[in-house]
Short mmCIF file of C-alpha atoms in Angstrom, two decimals:
data_model
loop_
_atom_site.label_atom_id
_atom_site.label_comp_id
_atom_site.label_asym_id
_atom_site.label_seq_id
_atom_site.Cartn_x
_atom_site.Cartn_y
_atom_site.Cartn_z
CA MET A 1 -22.17 -9.12 6.43
CA LYS A 2 -23.66 -7.22 9.44
CA LYS A 3 -20.61 -8.11 11.42
CA VAL A 4 -18.44 -6.15 8.94
CA PHE A 5 -20.47 -2.88 9.05
CA TYR A 6 -20.79 -3.16 13.11
CA LEU A 7 -17.03 -3.53 13.29
CA LEU A 8 -16.63 -0.42 10.93
CA ILE A 9 -18.95 1.80 13.08
CA PHE A 10 -17.25 0.78 16.25
CA LEU A 11 -13.77 1.55 15.04
CA THR A 12 -14.45 4.71 13.23
CA PRO A 13 -16.11 8.03 14.19
CA VAL A 14 -19.72 8.18 12.92
CA PHE A 15 -20.22 10.24 9.84
CA VAL A 16 -23.25 11.09 7.49
CA CYS A 17 -21.44 9.13 5.49
CA THR A 18 -15.89 -25.73 2.09
CA GLN A 19 -12.66 -24.60 4.15
CA GLN A 20 -9.42 -26.12 2.98
CA GLY A 21 -6.00 -27.08 4.70
CA TYR A 22 -3.03 -24.76 4.54
CA THR A 23 0.83 -25.28 4.42
CA GLN A 24 3.66 -23.11 5.70
CA SER A 25 5.61 -22.29 2.42
CA SER A 26 8.54 -20.19 4.00
CA PRO A 27 12.15 -20.98 4.65
CA THR A 28 12.42 -22.67 8.09
CA ASN A 29 15.01 -20.17 9.30
CA TYR A 30 12.73 -17.29 8.69
CA ALA A 31 10.21 -15.83 11.37
CA TRP A 32 8.02 -12.84 12.05
CA LYS A 33 9.88 -10.41 14.35
CA ASP A 34 8.88 -7.26 16.07
CA VAL A 35 10.36 -4.03 14.43
CA GLY A 36 11.32 -2.00 17.53
CA THR A 37 9.03 -1.81 20.41
CA THR A 38 5.68 -2.97 20.26
CA GLY A 39 2.99 -0.43 20.90
CA PHE A 40 5.35 2.20 19.91
CA SER A 41 2.85 5.10 19.43
CA SER A 42 1.97 7.23 22.54
CA ASP A 43 -1.66 6.00 22.60
CA THR A 44 -4.29 4.68 20.30
CA ALA A 45 -3.50 4.51 16.64
CA PHE A 46 -6.24 4.26 14.19
CA PHE A 47 -5.94 3.88 10.54
CA THR A 48 -2.36 2.63 10.59
CA CYS A 49 -0.64 2.85 7.19
CA ILE A 50 2.86 1.71 6.43
CA ALA A 51 5.26 2.50 3.66
CA LEU A 52 9.10 2.13 3.28
CA ASP A 53 11.47 4.99 2.09
CA THR A 54 14.23 4.50 -0.46
CA ILE A 55 16.60 3.26 2.19
CA ASN A 56 14.32 0.73 3.50
CA GLN A 57 13.11 2.62 6.80
CA PRO A 58 9.65 1.84 7.81
CA TYR A 59 7.15 4.79 8.26
CA VAL A 60 3.81 4.32 9.68
CA ALA A 61 1.09 7.22 9.62
CA PHE A 62 -2.01 7.14 11.87
CA GLU A 63 -4.62 8.96 13.66
CA ASP A 64 -3.05 9.90 16.87
CA TRP A 65 -5.33 9.71 19.98
CA ALA A 66 -2.49 11.14 22.08
CA ASN A 67 -2.71 14.28 19.95
CA SER A 68 -6.50 15.11 19.76
CA HIS A 69 -7.00 12.63 16.99
CA LYS A 70 -4.86 14.41 14.57
CA ALA A 71 -2.40 12.67 12.13
CA THR A 72 1.12 11.39 13.43
CA VAL A 73 3.91 9.91 11.31
CA MET A 74 6.70 7.89 12.96
CA LYS A 75 9.61 5.98 11.37
CA TYR A 76 12.02 3.31 12.61
CA ASN A 77 15.55 4.50 12.65
CA GLY A 78 17.06 1.28 13.23
CA ILE A 79 17.05 1.57 16.87
CA ASN A 80 13.74 3.40 18.03
CA TRP A 81 10.64 4.69 16.57
CA GLU A 82 10.74 8.66 16.19
CA ASN A 83 8.40 11.25 15.07
CA VAL A 84 8.62 12.47 11.49
CA GLY A 85 8.23 16.28 12.06
CA THR A 86 5.82 17.13 14.70
CA ALA A 87 3.33 14.67 16.40
CA GLY A 88 -0.20 15.58 15.52
CA PHE A 89 0.78 17.94 12.67
CA THR A 90 -2.83 18.27 11.21
CA ALA A 91 -5.09 21.12 11.91
CA GLY A 92 -7.86 18.97 13.39
CA MET A 93 -8.71 15.35 13.50
CA ALA A 94 -7.61 13.06 10.76
CA SER A 95 -9.36 9.95 9.77
CA PHE A 96 -9.28 7.74 6.69
CA ILE A 97 -5.42 8.30 6.39
CA SER A 98 -3.75 7.11 3.19
CA PHE A 99 0.21 7.22 3.17
CA ALA A 100 2.48 6.79 0.43
CA PHE A 101 6.07 8.32 -0.76
CA SER A 102 6.51 10.14 -3.99
CA LEU A 103 8.67 9.05 -6.80
CA THR A 104 11.30 11.34 -5.41
CA GLY A 105 10.85 9.80 -1.67
CA GLN A 106 8.89 12.50 0.04
CA PRO A 107 6.29 11.06 2.26
CA TYR A 108 2.72 12.17 1.54
CA VAL A 109 -0.32 11.78 3.78
CA ALA A 110 -4.09 12.10 2.61
CA PHE A 111 -6.87 12.32 4.96
CA GLN A 112 -10.27 13.48 6.03
CA ASP A 113 -9.44 16.84 7.43
CA GLY A 114 -11.34 17.45 10.68
CA GLY A 115 -9.85 20.93 10.84
CA ASN A 116 -11.33 21.92 7.43
CA ALA A 117 -15.03 20.46 7.46
CA ASN A 118 -13.92 16.95 7.17
CA LYS A 119 -13.09 17.66 3.49
CA ALA A 120 -9.92 16.08 1.75
CA SER A 121 -6.45 17.31 2.37
CA VAL A 122 -3.12 16.05 1.50
CA MET A 123 0.19 17.11 3.38
CA LYS A 124 3.94 16.10 2.53
CA TYR A 125 7.12 16.30 4.79
CA ASP A 126 9.66 18.67 3.35
CA GLY A 127 12.38 17.47 5.76
CA THR A 128 11.57 19.78 8.49
CA ASN A 129 7.76 20.55 8.39
CA TRP A 130 4.39 19.18 7.31
CA LEU A 131 2.99 21.34 4.47
CA TYR A 132 -0.31 21.24 2.74
CA VAL A 133 -0.14 20.25 -0.93
CA GLY A 134 -2.22 22.87 -2.62
CA ASN A 135 -5.27 24.01 -0.52
CA ALA A 136 -6.28 22.38 2.72
CA GLY A 137 -9.71 20.94 2.38
CA PHE A 138 -9.80 20.91 -1.37
CA SER A 139 -12.63 18.68 -1.94
CA ALA A 140 -16.22 20.08 -2.58
CA GLY A 141 -17.56 18.63 0.82
CA GLY A 142 -16.89 16.12 3.29
CA ILE A 143 -15.12 12.80 2.31
CA CYS A 144 -14.63 9.27 3.59
CA PHE A 145 -12.46 6.35 2.50
CA THR A 146 -9.36 8.11 1.22
CA SER A 147 -6.94 6.46 -1.00
CA LEU A 148 -3.74 8.05 -2.27
CA ALA A 149 -1.55 6.94 -5.15
CA PHE A 150 1.08 8.58 -7.46
CA SER A 151 0.96 8.36 -11.27
CA PRO A 152 4.01 7.16 -13.03
CA SER A 153 4.95 10.93 -13.99
CA GLY A 154 4.71 11.64 -10.14
CA GLN A 155 1.36 13.42 -9.83
CA PRO A 156 -0.40 12.70 -6.52
CA TYR A 157 -3.94 11.49 -6.84
CA VAL A 158 -6.57 11.01 -4.27
CA ALA A 159 -9.79 8.95 -4.38
CA PHE A 160 -12.46 9.31 -1.78
CA GLN A 161 -16.10 8.72 -1.08
CA ASP A 162 -17.76 12.04 -1.83
CA LEU A 163 -20.26 13.12 0.72
CA SER A 164 -21.18 16.26 -1.72
CA ASN A 165 -21.97 13.74 -4.50
CA SER A 166 -24.39 11.26 -2.81
CA GLN A 167 -21.36 9.32 -1.46
CA LYS A 168 -20.22 8.45 -4.99
CA VAL A 169 -16.55 8.11 -5.91
CA THR A 170 -14.42 11.46 -6.82
CA VAL A 171 -10.85 11.35 -7.86
CA MET A 172 -8.73 14.47 -7.84
CA LYS A 173 -5.28 14.94 -8.83
CA PHE A 174 -2.55 17.92 -8.11
CA ASP A 175 -1.58 19.76 -11.28
CA GLY A 176 1.23 21.59 -9.57
CA SER A 177 -1.07 24.34 -8.68
CA ASN A 178 -4.53 23.09 -7.65
CA TRP A 179 -6.51 20.11 -7.08
CA VAL A 180 -8.60 19.32 -10.06
CA ASN A 181 -11.22 16.57 -10.96
CA VAL A 182 -10.25 13.49 -12.86
CA GLY A 183 -13.19 13.15 -15.10
CA ILE A 184 -16.31 14.15 -13.39
CA ALA A 185 -17.05 14.48 -9.71
CA GLY A 186 -18.94 11.69 -8.34
CA PHE A 187 -18.92 9.40 -11.46
CA THR A 188 -19.85 6.12 -9.83
CA ASP A 189 -23.59 5.00 -10.32
CA SER A 190 -24.23 5.05 -6.77
CA GLY A 191 -22.53 5.37 -3.38
CA ALA A 192 -19.25 3.48 -2.62
CA ASN A 193 -17.34 2.21 0.30
CA PHE A 194 -13.75 0.73 0.74
CA ILE A 195 -12.13 2.44 -2.20
CA SER A 196 -8.59 1.82 -3.45
CA LEU A 197 -6.61 3.46 -6.12
CA ALA A 198 -4.07 2.15 -8.08
CA PHE A 199 -2.09 2.96 -11.34
CA SER A 200 -1.55 0.58 -14.30
CA PRO A 201 2.01 0.31 -15.59
CA ALA A 202 0.56 2.11 -18.56
CA GLY A 203 -0.41 5.02 -16.41
CA LEU A 204 -4.00 4.68 -16.09
CA PRO A 205 -5.67 5.15 -12.80
CA TYR A 206 -8.11 2.40 -11.62
CA ILE A 207 -10.24 2.33 -8.55
CA ALA A 208 -11.80 -0.70 -6.73
CA PHE A 209 -14.81 -0.22 -4.41
CA THR A 210 -18.03 -1.81 -3.09
CA ASP A 211 -20.97 -0.66 -5.21
CA ASN A 212 -23.93 0.35 -2.75
CA MET A 213 -26.50 0.02 -5.68
CA GLN A 214 -25.29 -3.31 -6.46
CA TYR A 215 -25.51 -4.95 -3.19
CA ASP A 216 -22.20 -3.96 -2.20
CA VAL A 217 -20.35 -6.15 -4.87
CA ALA A 218 -16.74 -5.50 -5.59
CA THR A 219 -16.33 -3.00 -8.67
CA VAL A 220 -13.51 -1.73 -10.79
CA MET A 221 -13.27 1.13 -12.99
CA LYS A 222 -10.64 2.90 -15.04
CA PHE A 223 -10.03 6.36 -16.42
CA ASN A 224 -9.26 6.32 -20.04
CA GLY A 225 -8.24 9.96 -20.21
CA THR A 226 -11.55 11.30 -20.96
CA GLN A 227 -14.16 9.29 -18.68
CA TRP A 228 -14.31 6.62 -16.11
CA GLY A 229 -15.59 3.26 -17.19
CA ARG A 230 -15.90 -0.24 -15.89
CA VAL A 231 -13.26 -2.99 -16.38
CA GLY A 232 -14.97 -5.76 -18.03
CA ASN A 233 -18.48 -5.62 -16.85
CA GLY A 234 -17.09 -3.99 -13.69
CA VAL A 235 -18.32 -6.57 -11.30
CA VAL A 236 -15.80 -8.61 -9.41
CA SER A 237 -17.51 -10.53 -6.71
CA GLU A 238 -20.65 -12.81 -6.94
CA MET A 239 -22.06 -11.31 -3.63
CA GLU A 240 -21.44 -8.83 -1.12
CA SER A 241 -17.87 -7.76 -0.47
CA ALA A 242 -15.78 -5.24 1.93
CA TYR A 243 -12.53 -4.09 2.45
CA THR A 244 -11.57 -4.05 -1.26
CA THR A 245 -7.89 -3.76 -2.20
CA LEU A 246 -6.49 -3.39 -5.59
CA ALA A 247 -2.87 -3.83 -6.85
CA PHE A 248 -1.31 -4.37 -10.52
CA SER A 249 0.95 -7.33 -11.23
CA PRO A 250 4.44 -6.60 -13.02
CA ALA A 251 2.56 -7.86 -16.29
CA GLY A 252 -0.19 -4.98 -15.78
CA GLU A 253 -3.01 -7.26 -14.73
CA PRO A 254 -5.23 -5.61 -11.99
CA TYR A 255 -5.89 -7.78 -8.89
CA VAL A 256 -8.69 -7.14 -6.38
CA GLY A 257 -8.84 -8.74 -2.91
CA TYR A 258 -12.06 -8.52 -0.73
CA GLN A 259 -14.14 -10.13 2.08
CA ASP A 260 -16.23 -12.46 0.33
CA ALA A 261 -19.80 -13.03 1.46
CA TYR A 262 -20.38 -15.78 -0.92
CA TYR A 263 -17.65 -17.70 1.30
CA SER A 264 -18.90 -16.70 4.58
CA GLY A 265 -16.72 -13.61 4.75
CA ARG A 266 -13.24 -15.18 3.78
CA ALA A 267 -10.86 -13.48 1.50
CA THR A 268 -11.10 -13.83 -2.24
CA ILE A 269 -8.63 -12.44 -4.85
CA ARG A 270 -9.67 -12.09 -8.49
CA LYS A 271 -7.89 -10.75 -11.48
CA PHE A 272 -8.98 -9.30 -14.87
CA ASP A 273 -7.53 -11.67 -17.60
CA GLY A 274 -8.53 -9.12 -20.32
CA THR A 275 -11.93 -10.58 -20.69
CA ASN A 276 -13.35 -11.80 -17.38
CA TRP A 277 -12.66 -11.44 -13.66
CA VAL A 278 -11.27 -14.89 -12.58
CA ASP A 279 -10.35 -16.52 -9.27
CA VAL A 280 -6.44 -16.21 -8.20
CA GLY A 281 -6.01 -19.46 -6.33
CA ASN A 282 -8.81 -20.80 -4.53
CA ALA A 283 -11.71 -18.47 -3.59
CA GLY A 284 -12.55 -17.96 -0.03
CA PHE A 285 -8.94 -19.15 0.99
CA SER A 286 -8.74 -17.74 4.50
CA THR A 287 -9.64 -20.02 7.57
CA SER A 288 -12.59 -17.50 8.54
CA TYR A 289 -13.65 -13.72 8.12
CA ALA A 290 -10.89 -11.72 6.88
CA TYR A 291 -10.96 -7.78 7.83
CA TYR A 292 -8.97 -4.78 6.71
CA LEU A 293 -7.28 -6.61 3.63
CA SER A 294 -3.81 -5.14 2.05
CA LEU A 295 -2.79 -6.64 -1.29
CA VAL A 296 0.73 -5.97 -2.45
CA PHE A 297 3.16 -7.51 -5.03
CA SER A 298 6.71 -8.19 -3.69
CA PRO A 299 9.75 -6.81 -5.53
CA SER A 300 10.12 -10.14 -7.30
CA GLY A 301 6.53 -10.07 -8.50
CA GLN A 302 4.95 -12.48 -5.94
CA LEU A 303 1.38 -11.66 -4.53
CA TYR A 304 0.99 -11.29 -0.89
CA ILE A 305 -2.16 -10.28 1.16
CA ALA A 306 -2.27 -9.17 4.79
CA PHE A 307 -5.36 -9.07 6.83
CA VAL A 308 -7.11 -9.35 10.22
CA ASP A 309 -7.71 -13.15 10.41
CA ASP A 310 -10.99 -13.71 12.76
CA GLY A 311 -9.85 -17.63 12.52
CA TYR A 312 -6.80 -16.52 14.61
CA THR A 313 -8.47 -14.46 17.23
CA GLU A 314 -8.33 -11.44 15.04
CA GLY A 315 -4.46 -11.61 14.79
CA ALA A 316 -2.63 -10.45 11.82
CA THR A 317 -2.00 -12.91 9.03
CA VAL A 318 0.09 -12.59 6.00
CA MET A 319 -0.36 -15.08 2.94
CA LYS A 320 1.14 -15.47 -0.35
CA LEU A 321 0.27 -17.16 -3.84
CA ASP A 322 2.55 -20.12 -4.29
CA SER A 323 1.82 -21.22 -7.83
CA ILE A 324 -1.87 -21.45 -7.49
CA THR A 325 -2.04 -22.19 -3.59
CA TRP A 326 -2.47 -19.48 -0.88
CA VAL A 327 -0.03 -20.51 1.93
CA ASN A 328 0.84 -18.77 5.26
CA VAL A 329 3.81 -16.74 5.38
CA GLY A 330 5.43 -18.06 8.61
CA ASN A 331 2.58 -18.80 11.22
CA ALA A 332 -1.07 -17.57 10.85
CA GLY A 333 -2.02 -15.01 13.26
CA VAL A 334 1.71 -13.61 13.66
CA SER A 335 0.53 -10.67 16.16
CA GLU A 336 0.41 -11.27 19.74
CA GLY A 337 -3.08 -10.65 19.82
CA ALA A 338 -5.98 -9.14 18.23
CA THR A 339 -5.35 -6.44 15.60
CA VAL A 340 -7.13 -3.83 13.34
CA PHE A 341 -6.04 -1.75 10.24
CA THR A 342 -3.72 -4.13 8.93
CA SER A 343 -1.23 -2.71 6.37
CA LEU A 344 1.44 -4.49 4.20
CA ALA A 345 4.60 -3.10 2.61
CA PHE A 346 7.87 -4.56 1.17
CA SER A 347 11.48 -3.69 1.53
CA SER A 348 13.46 -3.60 -1.58
CA TYR A 349 15.14 -6.93 -0.57
CA GLY A 350 11.81 -8.44 -0.66
CA GLN A 351 10.93 -8.41 3.27
CA PRO A 352 7.19 -7.91 4.10
CA TYR A 353 6.42 -5.58 6.81
CA VAL A 354 2.79 -5.37 8.25
CA ALA A 355 1.69 -2.56 10.54
CA TYR A 356 -1.47 -2.71 12.73
CA LEU A 357 -3.39 -1.43 15.71
CA ASP A 358 -2.40 -3.66 18.37
CA LYS A 359 -5.12 -4.56 20.80
CA SER A 360 -2.64 -6.45 23.07
CA ASN A 361 -0.75 -3.10 23.42
CA SER A 362 -3.49 -0.85 24.34
CA TYR A 363 -4.49 -0.13 20.77
CA LYS A 364 -1.27 1.45 19.89
CA ALA A 365 0.79 0.93 16.77
CA SER A 366 3.01 -2.25 16.09
CA VAL A 367 5.14 -3.53 13.27
CA MET A 368 6.41 -6.83 12.41
CA LYS A 369 8.74 -8.14 9.49
CA TYR A 370 9.57 -11.35 8.15
CA ASP A 371 13.30 -12.04 8.17
CA SER A 372 15.92 -14.56 8.75
CA VAL A 373 16.22 -15.84 12.62
CA TYR A 374 19.98 -15.41 12.28
CA VAL A 375 19.60 -11.67 11.43
CA GLY A 376 18.79 -9.01 14.03
CA ILE A 377 16.57 -6.08 13.43
CA ASN A 378 19.84 -3.94 13.17
CA GLU A 379 22.36 -6.52 12.00
CA ARG A 380 21.64 -6.68 8.18
CA GLN A 381 24.56 -5.93 6.19
CA GLU A 382 23.27 -5.37 2.65
CA SER A 383 24.72 -3.94 -0.55
CA SER A 384 24.11 -0.26 -0.80
CA ILE A 385 23.63 1.55 -4.11
CA SER A 386 24.12 5.26 -4.98
CA LEU A 387 23.15 6.83 -8.38
CA TYR A 388 24.39 10.19 -9.68
CA PRO A 389 24.15 12.58 -11.00
CA ASN A 390 20.08 12.45 -10.20
CA PRO A 391 18.44 13.60 -12.27
CA ALA A 392 20.74 12.56 -15.00
CA SER A 393 20.65 13.41 -18.75
CA LYS A 394 23.14 11.47 -20.62
CA TYR A 395 25.03 9.40 -18.19
CA VAL A 396 24.30 7.89 -14.55
CA THR A 397 27.09 6.44 -12.39
CA VAL A 398 26.16 3.43 -10.42
CA ARG A 399 28.26 2.86 -7.31
CA ILE A 400 27.73 -0.24 -5.09
CA SER A 401 29.50 -1.17 -1.81
CA ALA A 402 29.61 -4.95 -2.11
CA PRO A 403 29.25 -7.66 -3.27
CA VAL A 404 30.33 -7.65 -6.80
CA PRO A 405 29.93 -9.13 -9.52
CA SER A 406 26.38 -8.33 -9.84
CA GLN A 407 23.74 -8.52 -12.55
CA LEU A 408 22.27 -4.90 -13.31
CA SER A 409 18.97 -4.12 -14.93
CA ILE A 410 17.44 -0.84 -15.65
CA SER A 411 13.61 -1.01 -16.12
CA ASN A 412 10.84 1.68 -16.63
CA LEU A 413 7.81 1.88 -14.40
CA SER A 414 5.80 -0.56 -16.43
CA GLY A 415 8.44 -3.22 -15.53
CA GLN A 416 10.20 -3.52 -18.89
CA GLN A 417 13.87 -4.13 -18.86
CA LEU A 418 15.65 -1.51 -21.17
CA ILE A 419 19.41 -2.06 -20.03
CA THR A 420 20.96 -5.15 -18.53
CA ARG A 421 24.73 -5.66 -17.84
CA GLN A 422 27.09 -7.37 -15.56
CA ILE A 423 28.88 -5.24 -13.08
CA THR A 424 32.36 -6.36 -11.93
CA GLN A 425 33.49 -3.15 -10.49
CA PRO A 426 32.22 -0.98 -7.45
CA LYS A 427 31.77 2.06 -9.87
CA THR A 428 30.15 2.06 -13.29
CA GLN A 429 28.98 4.82 -15.60
CA LEU A 430 26.03 3.87 -17.81
CA ASP A 431 25.00 5.47 -20.98
CA ILE A 432 21.26 6.52 -20.70
CA SER A 433 20.92 8.99 -23.48
CA SER A 434 18.65 6.78 -25.60
CA LEU A 435 16.00 6.54 -22.68
CA PRO A 436 12.99 8.63 -22.71
CA SER A 437 12.52 11.18 -19.87
CA GLY A 438 10.89 9.54 -16.91
CA VAL A 439 11.70 7.58 -13.76
CA TYR A 440 13.72 4.35 -13.94
CA ILE A 441 14.32 1.40 -11.44
CA VAL A 442 17.96 0.09 -11.23
CA ARG A 443 18.04 -3.38 -9.74
CA LEU A 444 21.44 -5.14 -8.72
CA THR A 445 21.30 -8.94 -8.28
CA SER A 446 24.18 -10.84 -6.70
CA ASP A 447 24.22 -14.32 -5.11
CA LYS A 448 23.77 -12.77 -1.67
CA SER A 449 21.37 -9.79 -2.37
CA VAL A 450 19.14 -7.75 -4.41
CA VAL A 451 19.05 -3.94 -4.19
CA THR A 452 17.09 -1.35 -5.86
CA GLY A 453 17.42 2.40 -6.55
CA LYS A 454 15.72 4.95 -8.61
CA PHE A 455 16.90 7.74 -10.98
CA VAL A 456 15.09 10.43 -13.07
CA LYS A 457 16.03 10.84 -16.65
CA GLN A 458 15.60 14.44 -17.85
#
């Protein structure tokens, strides 16, 4: 496992802080394509992190070496990559960047804030400027391994390695006025690395991390509303682990991916079945060492993982679970050369996007997506959906461009379908008066496309 930590130290600032064969299970007319220009950032881009907005525009946040190591966010507008607000918008150096969209579609970035004593800060983009959410540098001391997520009610939460609490994990949330601790600060038994925060469909925050006291085994804990406790016995891996990444299935099961020392540093994914942590597919399924794992469920509920693949000259590889077998999405090692900081996200149509620091392009940022070879980056003509009023109280109108007919479903954030209907007209009004207040997902499925939207029930 020394290779893992040497790599991490090399790539980040120093703080006190039996192989199997694989098949390609993908349509033959699909391939990985560059999204815009490769190496689109002005200079080296550390901690690349990708997310897509409500109209499927990819955004990438990163530590921008062209701007004194401050944070920059860029988006692809269909033709070019452009800055979102000002490049290098943070007060100082921004490391351990985590990027996500709020439920209302605002981009948020959490980071270690070098302009505020390396404490935790969160900023959001208001359409014109990047603004601090609450106080800048709101943690008690310096932090590392930041992870940002939104609760089903829309509150931003941040988990981090808390240097003021012996490198243990602290989770904080923004209550509308201030950042407050979720449970006690530094609640883990020992120091923790590679922290990943996610919410269950029921709205409970979970964290996955490597436990320094327990020989760096992958560990999972959840907050029950009062205190943090282990999920099962809490121990996911059999030996040392790194690059832990956490995601929830539509059914509400927590899944954890990690670099597995038991399988010579290959990737393993396990899930909690209600009693035990069990392998998902084959353990140690990657060809060689796997770094910077990013675990995501597609809109259709299929499990994908992206990682830096040492078996393919450190290129970016994306794999998915096909029944009980892990298969490559397209070719393994899809990038032109070596990569770092792989980050995976999906469009609402189910297209995987992967962002990474691109060594073959002077360590700048690059993004690729998996799409039909017959469709250019700007040529896709999909159905569009509009929902109004939004927020709504009694009725919401669904307008779709084409095609019709379509099957409509409205689901809550737990994935439970509450309303289903066949749509035969471009404009349909739905009675939502019986739905509880909250955020809902609208999905329209036709024989040619799947399109989704969100609305808020007041």
